[in-house]
Amino acid sequence: MSPPASSTKQPRFPDALANHADRTAVVHRDGVLNYRELAERVADAAARLGAERRLVLLPCAHTVDALVVYLAALSAGHPLLLVPERASAQRSLIAAYDPDVVAEPDGSLTERRALSAHTLHPELALLLSTSGSTGSPKLVRLSRDNLQANAESIAAYLDIRPDDRAATTLPMSYCYGLSVINSHLLCGAGLILTDLSVGDPLFWDVFRDAQGTSLSGVPYTFDLLDRVGFADLRLPHLRYLTQAGGRMPAEQVVRYAELGRREGWDLFVMYGQTEATARMAYLPPDLATTHPEAVGLPVPGGAFRLDPVPDVPTPDVGELVYTGPNVMLGYAEGPADLALGRTVTELRTGDLARRAPDGLYEVVGRRGGFLKLYGLRIDPRRVEDLLARHGRTACCTGDEDDNTLVVAVAGTPAPEADPLRRLVAAEYGLPVRAVHVHVLAELPRLASGKPDLSAVRALPRPAYAEDETPDRLVALYRRVLGRDDVTEDSSFVSLGGDSLSYVEMSLALENELGHLPREWHLLPLRDLRASVPRTGWRARWHSLETGVLLRAVAIVLIVGSHIPLFTVRGGAHVLLAVAGFNLARFHLTSATLRERRRHLWGSALRIAVPSALWIALAALLTDGYHLFQALLLHSLLGRDSNYWFVEVIVYILLALTVLARVPALDRAERRFPFAAPLVLLGAGLVLRYDVLEVRTLLHLPNAIVAFWMFPLGWAAARADTTTKRLLLTFAALLTVPGYFGPDELVRETVIITGLTLLIWARSLLVPRPLDRLAGLLAASTLYIYLTHWQVYPLLADYSPLLALAASLITGVALATTITRLTRRPPNHP
């Protein structure tokens, strides 16, 4: 079980960036940066910082500019103070440490003075908050040697290779997240620079496209992985996962280790503190299933010992003490400490541990009172100090297994719990739901007079207002989607939203927020809440989704042409393309294979059942229809049908539900999301041009052959580059003309225009009154299509315009009624 060793001495970090030449250094949303280009940008930024050593504060973001400033400051010898992006953290540390230069995530520099106001020790390179904690001026002082040694040891036991690519799933201001960056750049490996959460379907598209090989997370990250169905994701280049930032339940460690064995990747459980520049121990992957409770072996170059603790009676348990070249220089409590050199030579971790006979270490408790929640190190005493500054006497403890901070507060007059929860949550970067505040007449105390922490921990979870009356966005999602499991981390897609509920939700959110950000359906509720509303002239316009607008326009063209109030055909074929577009957005997400099948089957039923019922009713009450038509088989049998569009959509969804039962096809679609619809498009064009005479041989009706519009819309949703969009535009211009025969220029123009908008414009600005009308029509498209055949003949001879209005109103009214009757009311938790 000896740790692996590096085969060669690693180059000095980050001075040797250019040594890796044309290898990919960073994959980011705007493209790719190789090591030579990165080194050039770092050199330019270093020149801007100058040769005189100054204290540089950098608010961290996962941007190329922030990364360049970080590397430039290290390279030029400027001590760096890394802080989270939160403005409150920046303000408190600027006030406490008075930096000479304040950098921004976009690379700009605010030079507060030309020469440093501080005495900076020659070895000082980096200042970090302890284990991601905030709200405290106490910082860890790290040297270049600390960074180099820690990056080398991580690279050795993870066997990081030049062709590895790691996603930035953790904040750069957090020592764990920073260690991922340092260790990979040290080895000439690549970084996938992204702020997307692993709970966001877009993250997995980015990760797969960039050929990601590793993911890192704290226990909460793995909870999110469980939520998104990580076990069913197909990640062909993944080599390993790493976990640190707090103890993960043993059963979860075993489950992920076993999953990794099946899928061909490793799980590294790790242990560390900021005071050790991130890592002190790792558990070899082959031991994760048999020793899931252990933190493992010391990292290469490090060593542990156990010191006796007087108040711990267990003989084999002691305080874990670490020594190694990655141990910090010491702490900084204020600017004067920046002049200090090394003040510690070993790290007393404060953790109680035991050493097993096989040499593995296991942490069994804490000597101090720190808590590790959501990967953040929280000092309960500082929480109490925070509340004391607000005139409240408090006792603070917590439950790491449940990720909760428990606070008992006493005082006169009795305080309100909710403002205190939000104060603590905002100060320490915790979700509000993780902070439990109990308002008590007196704090529970031991006979000695000390606060009784056990009694505080044992208090039942308080009832909060949001438990009974959720905030408006949560309540809205519950109502529209009929779900009772909505949280701040939920998105429309993660809750199973589809094209049928999309329009209603977008209208309701627009009314609630006053605006809708781009790709809102993928955003967690917390990010929706934080988005900035429009002002000025844009406030009078709404950025309406192109698919929604096309649905509204298409249904008006369909009904108006059938009356006929006018003759502008092609709307149904545009709707086919929009249906394919929505399939990719709402059903072919990073959800599990089972979830995908369930969503596809559910969508087919939500179209087929009301259609069959309406057609059956029409057959019973009128002479124009037969009950057989309610089976939705006319198009399949080659017969003409007013409802051909509905039938074809149902056929497609049922066929995809069957195909989704084949895991190999599911994996292929996930790996090649743009190529998959192109394959179906190719098959559709074989029928469209009757290349193999299959259409003639089987006497396939035009309704079936028209399905090639569907994969064209599907591909439009996956076209994320200009090249792909140009390819699809060319395909539309090449294949639509001539399909309907001669003298169909208007129809062809309508279809090509619709496809072009779908390919190139995700949204269009429309006046606010129009967006409401378009939303109502788009949400009611199916019911307008079903009912207009029975409504417009009653009024067409009298007034074609009135017939159009009546058809639209009838469909909207029926859609609204059925939605209200069939929606499952959510239960409150």
CSV table of N, CA, C and O in Angstrom, one decimal, residues 448-504:
chain,number,residue,atom,x,y,z
A,448,SER,N,-22.0,22.9,35.3
A,448,SER,CA,-20.8,23.8,35.4
A,448,SER,C,-21.2,25.2,34.9
A,448,SER,O,-20.3,26.1,35.1
A,449,GLY,N,-22.3,25.4,34.3
A,449,GLY,CA,-22.7,26.7,33.8
A,449,GLY,C,-22.4,26.9,32.3
A,449,GLY,O,-22.8,27.9,31.7
A,450,LYS,N,-21.6,25.9,31.8
A,450,LYS,CA,-21.3,26.0,30.3
A,450,LYS,C,-22.5,25.6,29.5
A,450,LYS,O,-23.4,24.8,30.0
A,451,PRO,N,-22.6,26.1,28.3
A,451,PRO,CA,-23.8,25.8,27.4
A,451,PRO,C,-23.8,24.2,27.2
A,451,PRO,O,-22.8,23.6,27.0
A,452,ASP,N,-25.0,23.7,27.2
A,452,ASP,CA,-25.2,22.3,27.0
A,452,ASP,C,-25.4,22.0,25.5
A,452,ASP,O,-26.6,22.1,25.0
A,453,LEU,N,-24.3,21.7,24.8
A,453,LEU,CA,-24.4,21.6,23.3
A,453,LEU,C,-25.2,20.4,22.9
A,453,LEU,O,-25.9,20.4,21.9
A,454,SER,N,-25.2,19.3,23.7
A,454,SER,CA,-25.9,18.1,23.4
A,454,SER,C,-27.4,18.4,23.5
A,454,SER,O,-28.2,18.0,22.6
A,455,ALA,N,-27.8,19.2,24.4
A,455,ALA,CA,-29.3,19.6,24.5
A,455,ALA,C,-29.7,20.4,23.4
A,455,ALA,O,-30.8,20.3,22.8
A,456,VAL,N,-28.8,21.3,22.9
A,456,VAL,CA,-29.2,22.2,21.8
A,456,VAL,C,-29.3,21.3,20.5
A,456,VAL,O,-30.2,21.4,19.7
A,457,ARG,N,-28.3,20.4,20.3
A,457,ARG,CA,-28.4,19.5,19.1
A,457,ARG,C,-29.7,18.6,19.1
A,457,ARG,O,-30.2,18.3,18.1
A,458,ALA,N,-30.1,18.3,20.4
A,458,ALA,CA,-31.3,17.4,20.5
A,458,ALA,C,-32.6,18.1,20.3
A,458,ALA,O,-33.7,17.5,20.2
A,459,LEU,N,-32.6,19.4,20.2
A,459,LEU,CA,-33.9,20.2,20.0
A,459,LEU,C,-34.5,19.8,18.6
A,459,LEU,O,-33.8,19.6,17.6
A,460,PRO,N,-35.8,19.6,18.6
A,460,PRO,CA,-36.5,19.2,17.4
A,460,PRO,C,-36.4,20.3,16.3
A,460,PRO,O,-36.3,21.5,16.7
A,461,ARG,N,-36.4,20.0,15.1
A,461,ARG,CA,-36.3,21.0,14.0
A,461,ARG,C,-37.4,22.0,14.1
A,461,ARG,O,-38.6,21.6,14.2
A,462,PRO,N,-37.1,23.3,14.1
A,462,PRO,CA,-38.2,24.3,14.2
A,462,PRO,C,-39.1,24.3,13.0
A,462,PRO,O,-38.6,23.9,11.9
A,463,ALA,N,-40.3,24.7,13.2
A,463,ALA,CA,-41.2,24.9,12.0
A,463,ALA,C,-41.0,26.3,11.6
A,463,ALA,O,-41.1,27.3,12.4
A,464,TYR,N,-40.8,26.5,10.3
A,464,TYR,CA,-40.7,27.8,9.7
A,464,TYR,C,-41.8,28.1,8.8
A,464,TYR,O,-42.5,27.2,8.3
A,465,ALA,N,-42.0,29.4,8.5
A,465,ALA,CA,-43.1,29.9,7.7
A,465,ALA,C,-43.1,29.2,6.3
A,465,ALA,O,-44.1,28.9,5.8
A,466,GLU,N,-41.9,29.1,5.8
A,466,GLU,CA,-41.8,28.5,4.4
A,466,GLU,C,-42.2,27.1,4.3
A,466,GLU,O,-42.5,26.5,3.3
A,467,ASP,N,-42.2,26.4,5.5
A,467,ASP,CA,-42.6,25.0,5.5
A,467,ASP,C,-44.1,24.9,5.2
A,467,ASP,O,-44.5,23.9,4.6
A,468,GLU,N,-44.9,25.8,5.7
A,468,GLU,CA,-46.3,25.8,5.5
A,468,GLU,C,-46.7,26.7,4.2
A,468,GLU,O,-47.5,26.3,3.5
A,469,THR,N,-46.0,27.8,4.1
A,469,THR,CA,-46.3,28.7,3.0
A,469,THR,C,-45.0,28.9,2.2
A,469,THR,O,-44.2,29.8,2.6
A,470,PRO,N,-44.6,28.1,1.2
A,470,PRO,CA,-43.4,28.2,0.5
A,470,PRO,C,-43.3,29.6,-0.2
A,470,PRO,O,-44.3,30.2,-0.5
A,471,ASP,N,-42.1,30.0,-0.5
A,471,ASP,CA,-42.0,31.3,-1.2
A,471,ASP,C,-42.7,31.2,-2.5
A,471,ASP,O,-43.0,30.1,-3.0
A,472,ARG,N,-42.8,32.3,-3.1
A,472,ARG,CA,-43.7,32.4,-4.3
A,472,ARG,C,-43.2,31.5,-5.5
A,472,ARG,O,-44.0,30.9,-6.2
A,473,LEU,N,-41.9,31.5,-5.7
A,473,LEU,CA,-41.3,30.7,-6.8
A,473,LEU,C,-41.5,29.2,-6.5
A,473,LEU,O,-41.9,28.4,-7.4
A,474,VAL,N,-41.2,28.8,-5.3
A,474,VAL,CA,-41.4,27.4,-4.9
A,474,VAL,C,-42.8,27.0,-5.1
A,474,VAL,O,-43.2,25.9,-5.7
A,475,ALA,N,-43.7,27.8,-4.6
A,475,ALA,CA,-45.2,27.5,-4.7
A,475,ALA,C,-45.6,27.5,-6.2
A,475,ALA,O,-46.4,26.6,-6.5
A,476,LEU,N,-45.0,28.4,-7.0
A,476,LEU,CA,-45.4,28.4,-8.4
A,476,LEU,C,-45.0,27.1,-9.1
A,476,LEU,O,-45.7,26.5,-9.8
A,477,TYR,N,-43.7,26.6,-8.8
A,477,TYR,CA,-43.3,25.4,-9.4
A,477,TYR,C,-44.1,24.2,-8.9
A,477,TYR,O,-44.4,23.3,-9.7
A,478,ARG,N,-44.5,24.2,-7.6
A,478,ARG,CA,-45.3,23.1,-7.1
A,478,ARG,C,-46.6,23.1,-7.8
A,478,ARG,O,-47.1,22.0,-8.2
A,479,ARG,N,-47.2,24.3,-8.0
A,479,ARG,CA,-48.5,24.3,-8.6
A,479,ARG,C,-48.5,23.9,-10.1
A,479,ARG,O,-49.3,23.0,-10.5
A,480,VAL,N,-47.6,24.4,-10.9
A,480,VAL,CA,-47.6,24.2,-12.3
A,480,VAL,C,-47.2,22.8,-12.6
A,480,VAL,O,-47.7,22.1,-13.5
A,481,LEU,N,-46.2,22.2,-11.9
A,481,LEU,CA,-45.7,20.9,-12.2
A,481,LEU,C,-46.3,19.8,-11.3
A,481,LEU,O,-46.0,18.6,-11.5
A,482,GLY,N,-47.1,20.2,-10.3
A,482,GLY,CA,-47.7,19.2,-9.4
A,482,GLY,C,-46.7,18.4,-8.6
A,482,GLY,O,-46.9,17.2,-8.4
A,483,ARG,N,-45.6,19.1,-8.2
A,483,ARG,CA,-44.5,18.4,-7.5
A,483,ARG,C,-44.4,18.9,-6.1
A,483,ARG,O,-44.6,20.2,-5.9
A,484,ASP,N,-44.2,18.1,-5.1
A,484,ASP,CA,-44.0,18.5,-3.7
A,484,ASP,C,-42.6,18.5,-3.3
A,484,ASP,O,-42.3,18.6,-2.1
A,485,ASP,N,-41.6,18.2,-4.2
A,485,ASP,CA,-40.2,18.1,-3.8
A,485,ASP,C,-39.4,19.2,-4.4
A,485,ASP,O,-38.2,19.0,-4.7
A,486,VAL,N,-40.0,20.4,-4.6
A,486,VAL,CA,-39.3,21.5,-5.1
A,486,VAL,C,-38.4,22.1,-4.1
A,486,VAL,O,-38.8,22.4,-2.9
A,487,THR,N,-37.1,22.4,-4.4
A,487,THR,CA,-36.2,23.0,-3.5
A,487,THR,C,-35.5,24.2,-4.3
A,487,THR,O,-35.7,24.4,-5.5
A,488,GLU,N,-34.6,24.9,-3.6
A,488,GLU,CA,-33.8,26.0,-4.2
A,488,GLU,C,-32.9,25.4,-5.3
A,488,GLU,O,-32.5,26.2,-6.1
A,489,ASP,N,-32.6,24.2,-5.2
A,489,ASP,CA,-31.7,23.6,-6.2
A,489,ASP,C,-32.4,23.0,-7.4
A,489,ASP,O,-31.8,22.5,-8.4
A,490,SER,N,-33.8,23.1,-7.4
A,490,SER,CA,-34.6,22.5,-8.5
A,490,SER,C,-34.6,23.4,-9.7
A,490,SER,O,-34.6,24.6,-9.6
A,491,SER,N,-34.6,22.8,-10.9
A,491,SER,CA,-34.9,23.6,-12.1
A,491,SER,C,-36.1,23.0,-12.8
A,491,SER,O,-36.6,21.9,-12.4
A,492,PHE,N,-36.6,23.7,-13.8
A,492,PHE,CA,-37.8,23.2,-14.5
A,492,PHE,C,-37.5,21.8,-15.1
A,492,PHE,O,-38.3,20.9,-15.0
A,493,VAL,N,-36.3,21.7,-15.7
A,493,VAL,CA,-36.0,20.4,-16.3
A,493,VAL,C,-35.8,19.3,-15.3
A,493,VAL,O,-36.2,18.2,-15.5
A,494,SER,N,-35.1,19.6,-14.2
A,494,SER,CA,-34.8,18.6,-13.2
A,494,SER,C,-36.1,18.0,-12.6
A,494,SER,O,-36.1,16.9,-12.1
A,495,LEU,N,-37.2,18.8,-12.6
A,495,LEU,CA,-38.4,18.4,-12.0
A,495,LEU,C,-39.3,17.7,-13.1
A,495,LEU,O,-40.5,17.5,-12.8
A,496,GLY,N,-38.8,17.5,-14.3
A,496,GLY,CA,-39.6,16.7,-15.3
A,496,GLY,C,-40.5,17.6,-16.1
A,496,GLY,O,-41.4,17.1,-16.7
A,497,GLY,N,-40.2,18.9,-16.1
A,497,GLY,CA,-41.0,19.8,-17.0
A,497,GLY,C,-40.9,19.4,-18.5
A,497,GLY,O,-39.8,18.9,-18.9
A,498,ASP,N,-41.9,19.6,-19.2
A,498,ASP,CA,-41.9,19.3,-20.7
A,498,ASP,C,-42.5,20.4,-21.5
A,498,ASP,O,-42.9,21.5,-20.9
A,499,SER,N,-42.6,20.2,-22.8
A,499,SER,CA,-43.1,21.3,-23.6
A,499,SER,C,-44.5,21.7,-23.3
A,499,SER,O,-45.0,22.8,-23.6
A,500,LEU,N,-45.3,20.8,-22.8
A,500,LEU,CA,-46.7,21.1,-22.5
A,500,LEU,C,-46.9,22.0,-21.3
A,500,LEU,O,-47.8,22.8,-21.2
A,501,SER,N,-46.0,21.9,-20.3
A,501,SER,CA,-46.0,22.8,-19.2
A,501,SER,C,-45.1,24.0,-19.3
A,501,SER,O,-45.1,24.9,-18.5
A,502,TYR,N,-44.2,24.0,-20.3
A,502,TYR,CA,-43.2,25.0,-20.4
A,502,TYR,C,-43.8,26.4,-20.6
A,502,TYR,O,-43.3,27.3,-20.0
A,503,VAL,N,-44.7,26.5,-21.5
A,503,VAL,CA,-45.3,27.8,-21.8
A,503,VAL,C,-46.0,28.4,-20.6
A,503,VAL,O,-45.8,29.6,-20.3
A,504,GLU,N,-46.8,27.6,-19.9
A,504,GLU,CA,-47.5,28.1,-18.7
A,504,GLU,C,-46.5,28.6,-17.7
A,504,GLU,O,-46.7,29.6,-17.1
